[in-house]
Amino acid sequence: MNRSAPYDPADSYREFRRPLAALVLAVVTAGALDSFAFLRYGAFVANQSGNAIFLGMGPTGGHSTWPVSAASIVAFATAAGLASLLRRRTGPTAAPLADIAVTEITMVVWTVLNLALAYGRDGTASRVLLAAAGAAAMGSLTTLASRTAGIATPITYQSGTTTKTGERAARWLLGPAAGRARARRGTLLGLLALVSYSVGGAVGTLAQHRPRWVPLWGTLALAVLILLLRRHPRPASRRG
């Protein structure tokens, strides 16, 4: 990594001691919570492309729980916007901690609501609230690190990752030699993110057997980012 490069508030190599571990943990968590929410609430909390489709299908009779998707879209966009603003107004040392703190708070709120509203069993109104709470947490999480070593690696959505991985793979295998190293790195990072999201989907599906506590597990997983992976700033060197 080029240490003289300007500070990038969304690059995991700048903000985490183990950037690949941070990427995998965050993406697996997002995938698990997304699959859980879809199976329990009928809407995604991270994959807003899917919710946009549901929003169009609903009024035509193809998806009866489209209000849940609408709530998720609004909450995700609102939380992502506010979290991004917070990061810009917070110093580089505290920005990721503030972002994780906001994500953790919204995760706790989601956990409490998931318990109080019986994980969406009571009908559409409860699912609207639950999806909004989950989407707010994922909207905040998505701003935590959107790049790894300067390469786009989104946490909560993988449509762009799939496209970019294909493009980079083609450049790696068929492109000019000068750009192949970066293209290879981007391809491998993209594959890592896609596999991690799929693994998360499997975890979220298996977690249906304990639906009350799934958001809490996500809360604890994200806490690991603070406890084990957060990069501690180096003290400024003193000149004699």
Short mmCIF file of C-alpha atoms in Angstrom, two decimals:
data_model
loop_
_atom_site.label_atom_id
_atom_site.label_comp_id
_atom_site.label_asym_id
_atom_site.label_seq_id
_atom_site.Cartn_x
_atom_site.Cartn_y
_atom_site.Cartn_z
CA MET A 1 0.00 0.00 0.00
CA ASN A 2 1.27 3.47 -0.81
CA ARG A 3 1.45 5.26 2.54
CA SER A 4 1.82 8.61 0.85
CA ALA A 5 -1.56 8.28 -0.86
CA PRO A 6 -4.30 10.64 0.35
CA TYR A 7 -6.55 9.36 3.11
CA ASP A 8 -9.48 7.39 1.74
CA PRO A 9 -12.24 7.13 4.36
CA ALA A 10 -13.79 4.10 2.69
CA ASP A 11 -10.77 1.87 2.07
CA SER A 12 -10.44 -1.07 4.44
CA TYR A 13 -6.66 -1.06 4.00
CA ARG A 14 -6.59 2.33 5.67
CA GLU A 15 -8.94 1.52 8.51
CA PHE A 16 -8.43 -2.12 9.50
CA ARG A 17 -5.36 -4.09 10.58
CA ARG A 18 -6.68 -7.14 8.75
CA PRO A 19 -8.53 -5.64 5.78
CA LEU A 20 -9.41 -8.95 4.11
CA ALA A 21 -10.73 -10.36 7.37
CA ALA A 22 -12.77 -7.18 7.86
CA LEU A 23 -14.17 -7.47 4.33
CA VAL A 24 -15.14 -11.14 4.78
CA LEU A 25 -16.71 -10.58 8.20
CA ALA A 26 -18.75 -7.58 7.05
CA VAL A 27 -19.94 -9.21 3.80
CA VAL A 28 -20.83 -12.55 5.44
CA THR A 29 -22.80 -10.65 8.10
CA ALA A 30 -24.65 -8.62 5.47
CA GLY A 31 -25.47 -11.73 3.45
CA ALA A 32 -26.72 -13.60 6.49
CA LEU A 33 -28.96 -10.76 7.65
CA ASP A 34 -30.24 -10.19 4.13
CA SER A 35 -31.30 -13.80 3.64
CA PHE A 36 -32.85 -13.90 7.11
CA ALA A 37 -34.87 -10.75 6.44
CA PHE A 38 -36.07 -11.96 3.06
CA LEU A 39 -37.25 -15.29 4.43
CA ARG A 40 -38.94 -13.73 7.48
CA TYR A 41 -40.15 -10.32 6.26
CA GLY A 42 -40.54 -10.85 2.52
CA ALA A 43 -38.05 -8.10 1.65
CA PHE A 44 -34.31 -7.60 1.61
CA VAL A 45 -32.58 -5.28 4.04
CA ALA A 46 -29.35 -4.98 2.01
CA ASN A 47 -30.08 -5.94 -1.59
CA GLN A 48 -32.07 -2.91 -2.67
CA SER A 49 -32.05 -3.98 -6.35
CA GLY A 50 -34.31 -6.86 -5.37
CA ASN A 51 -36.55 -4.53 -3.38
CA ALA A 52 -36.88 -2.20 -6.36
CA ILE A 53 -38.18 -5.12 -8.42
CA PHE A 54 -40.62 -6.06 -5.66
CA LEU A 55 -41.79 -2.46 -5.54
CA GLY A 56 -42.76 -2.69 -9.20
CA MET A 57 -44.27 -6.15 -8.89
CA GLY A 58 -46.45 -5.27 -5.89
CA PRO A 59 -49.08 -2.95 -7.39
CA THR A 60 -49.59 -5.40 -10.26
CA GLY A 61 -50.32 -8.24 -7.86
CA GLY A 62 -46.97 -10.01 -8.07
CA HIS A 63 -45.66 -9.27 -4.59
CA SER A 64 -48.16 -8.59 -1.83
CA THR A 65 -45.58 -7.39 0.72
CA TRP A 66 -44.24 -4.57 -1.46
CA PRO A 67 -44.80 -1.98 1.33
CA VAL A 68 -42.08 -3.84 3.28
CA SER A 69 -39.71 -3.40 0.34
CA ALA A 70 -40.60 0.28 0.11
CA ALA A 71 -39.83 0.79 3.81
CA SER A 72 -36.50 -0.98 3.39
CA ILE A 73 -35.47 1.21 0.44
CA VAL A 74 -36.31 4.43 2.26
CA ALA A 75 -34.59 3.38 5.50
CA PHE A 76 -31.46 2.12 3.70
CA ALA A 77 -31.06 5.31 1.66
CA THR A 78 -31.66 7.53 4.69
CA ALA A 79 -29.17 5.69 6.90
CA ALA A 80 -26.52 5.52 4.17
CA GLY A 81 -26.85 9.23 3.54
CA LEU A 82 -26.64 10.18 7.21
CA ALA A 83 -23.72 7.80 7.86
CA SER A 84 -21.81 9.22 4.90
CA LEU A 85 -22.38 12.74 6.19
CA LEU A 86 -21.20 11.70 9.64
CA ARG A 87 -18.00 10.24 8.21
CA ARG A 88 -17.22 13.45 6.34
CA ARG A 89 -17.70 15.53 9.46
CA THR A 90 -15.68 13.23 11.71
CA GLY A 91 -11.89 13.12 11.81
CA PRO A 92 -10.15 10.21 10.01
CA THR A 93 -9.24 8.52 13.28
CA ALA A 94 -12.79 8.45 14.68
CA ALA A 95 -14.79 8.11 11.44
CA PRO A 96 -14.90 4.28 11.24
CA LEU A 97 -15.58 3.99 14.97
CA ALA A 98 -18.47 6.44 14.67
CA ASP A 99 -19.80 4.51 11.68
CA ILE A 100 -19.62 1.18 13.49
CA ALA A 101 -21.22 2.75 16.58
CA VAL A 102 -24.20 3.96 14.52
CA THR A 103 -24.48 0.56 12.86
CA GLU A 104 -24.37 -1.19 16.24
CA ILE A 105 -27.05 1.10 17.69
CA THR A 106 -29.39 0.41 14.77
CA MET A 107 -28.63 -3.30 15.06
CA VAL A 108 -29.62 -3.24 18.74
CA VAL A 109 -32.87 -1.46 17.85
CA TRP A 110 -33.52 -4.09 15.19
CA THR A 111 -32.84 -6.89 17.70
CA VAL A 112 -35.31 -5.43 20.20
CA LEU A 113 -37.98 -4.97 17.54
CA ASN A 114 -37.39 -8.47 16.19
CA LEU A 115 -38.09 -9.84 19.67
CA ALA A 116 -41.03 -7.56 20.41
CA LEU A 117 -42.73 -8.14 17.05
CA ALA A 118 -42.08 -11.90 16.92
CA TYR A 119 -39.79 -11.66 13.86
CA GLY A 120 -42.59 -10.51 11.59
CA ARG A 121 -45.20 -13.15 12.30
CA ASP A 122 -47.89 -10.61 13.15
CA GLY A 123 -48.42 -9.25 9.66
CA THR A 124 -47.31 -6.60 7.21
CA ALA A 125 -47.22 -3.67 9.65
CA SER A 126 -44.69 -5.39 11.90
CA ARG A 127 -42.62 -6.44 8.91
CA VAL A 128 -42.49 -2.86 7.68
CA LEU A 129 -40.97 -1.75 10.97
CA LEU A 130 -38.57 -4.68 11.09
CA ALA A 131 -37.39 -4.25 7.51
CA ALA A 132 -36.87 -0.53 8.07
CA ALA A 133 -34.78 -1.19 11.18
CA GLY A 134 -32.68 -3.83 9.41
CA ALA A 135 -32.21 -1.69 6.32
CA ALA A 136 -31.09 1.27 8.44
CA ALA A 137 -28.38 -0.95 9.94
CA MET A 138 -27.28 -2.18 6.51
CA GLY A 139 -27.35 1.32 5.06
CA SER A 140 -24.94 2.43 7.75
CA LEU A 141 -22.79 -0.68 7.29
CA THR A 142 -22.44 -0.14 3.55
CA THR A 143 -20.55 3.11 4.12
CA LEU A 144 -17.99 1.49 6.42
CA ALA A 145 -15.64 0.27 3.68
CA SER A 146 -16.52 0.27 -0.01
CA ARG A 147 -12.99 -0.32 -1.30
CA THR A 148 -10.08 -2.62 -0.54
CA ALA A 149 -6.62 -1.48 -1.66
CA GLY A 150 -8.33 1.05 -3.91
CA ILE A 151 -10.61 -1.52 -5.58
CA ALA A 152 -14.39 -1.33 -5.19
CA THR A 153 -15.63 -4.05 -2.82
CA PRO A 154 -19.19 -3.14 -1.71
CA ILE A 155 -20.43 -4.81 1.47
CA THR A 156 -24.19 -4.98 1.11
CA TYR A 157 -24.82 -5.44 -2.63
CA GLN A 158 -23.05 -7.60 -5.19
CA SER A 159 -24.53 -6.72 -8.59
CA GLY A 160 -21.76 -4.22 -9.24
CA THR A 161 -19.20 -6.64 -7.83
CA THR A 162 -20.30 -9.29 -10.33
CA THR A 163 -19.96 -6.86 -13.24
CA LYS A 164 -16.58 -5.55 -12.14
CA THR A 165 -15.26 -9.05 -11.45
CA GLY A 166 -16.08 -10.08 -15.01
CA GLU A 167 -14.45 -6.96 -16.43
CA ARG A 168 -11.31 -7.42 -14.32
CA ALA A 169 -11.06 -11.11 -15.13
CA ALA A 170 -11.12 -10.27 -18.85
CA ARG A 171 -8.37 -7.66 -18.38
CA TRP A 172 -6.35 -10.10 -16.28
CA LEU A 173 -6.49 -12.87 -18.88
CA LEU A 174 -6.64 -10.90 -22.13
CA GLY A 175 -5.60 -7.33 -21.39
CA PRO A 176 -2.22 -5.61 -21.69
CA ALA A 177 0.51 -6.88 -19.40
CA ALA A 178 0.88 -3.52 -17.64
CA GLY A 179 -2.54 -3.74 -15.98
CA ARG A 180 -2.78 -7.45 -15.28
CA ALA A 181 -1.53 -7.37 -11.70
CA ARG A 182 -4.22 -4.92 -10.59
CA ALA A 183 -6.86 -6.76 -12.64
CA ARG A 184 -5.89 -10.03 -10.97
CA ARG A 185 -6.14 -8.46 -7.53
CA GLY A 186 -9.53 -6.99 -8.37
CA THR A 187 -10.78 -10.32 -9.72
CA LEU A 188 -9.75 -12.19 -6.59
CA LEU A 189 -11.25 -9.55 -4.29
CA GLY A 190 -14.51 -9.69 -6.24
CA LEU A 191 -14.65 -13.47 -6.01
CA LEU A 192 -13.92 -13.24 -2.28
CA ALA A 193 -16.82 -10.84 -1.79
CA LEU A 194 -19.23 -12.94 -3.85
CA VAL A 195 -18.33 -16.15 -2.03
CA SER A 196 -18.60 -14.38 1.33
CA TYR A 197 -22.07 -13.05 0.51
CA SER A 198 -23.18 -16.54 -0.58
CA VAL A 199 -21.80 -18.07 2.61
CA GLY A 200 -23.69 -15.42 4.55
CA GLY A 201 -26.86 -16.38 2.70
CA ALA A 202 -26.40 -19.98 3.81
CA VAL A 203 -25.78 -18.88 7.40
CA GLY A 204 -28.89 -16.69 7.39
CA THR A 205 -30.99 -19.54 6.05
CA LEU A 206 -29.76 -21.97 8.70
CA ALA A 207 -30.38 -19.30 11.35
CA GLN A 208 -34.12 -19.50 10.68
CA HIS A 209 -34.18 -22.13 13.40
CA ARG A 210 -33.35 -19.38 15.94
CA PRO A 211 -35.09 -16.36 14.39
CA ARG A 212 -35.41 -14.32 17.56
CA TRP A 213 -31.70 -13.72 18.00
CA VAL A 214 -30.36 -13.40 14.45
CA PRO A 215 -29.93 -9.59 14.52
CA LEU A 216 -28.10 -9.97 17.83
CA TRP A 217 -25.63 -12.38 16.24
CA GLY A 218 -24.99 -9.79 13.56
CA THR A 219 -24.46 -7.15 16.24
CA LEU A 220 -21.84 -9.30 17.95
CA ALA A 221 -20.13 -10.12 14.66
CA LEU A 222 -19.76 -6.46 13.79
CA ALA A 223 -18.39 -5.73 17.26
CA VAL A 224 -15.41 -7.89 16.30
CA LEU A 225 -14.50 -5.21 13.77
CA ILE A 226 -13.86 -2.87 16.69
CA LEU A 227 -12.28 -5.30 19.12
CA LEU A 228 -9.94 -7.24 16.84
CA LEU A 229 -9.58 -5.62 13.45
CA ARG A 230 -9.66 -1.86 13.95
CA ARG A 231 -6.41 -0.18 12.95
CA HIS A 232 -5.02 1.86 15.83
CA PRO A 233 -3.50 5.18 14.78
CA ARG A 234 0.23 5.49 15.19
CA PRO A 235 1.40 8.25 17.52
CA ALA A 236 3.00 11.18 15.78
CA SER A 237 6.77 10.96 15.73
CA ARG A 238 8.65 13.48 17.83
CA ARG A 239 11.48 15.44 16.41
CA GLY A 240 14.31 16.44 18.67
#
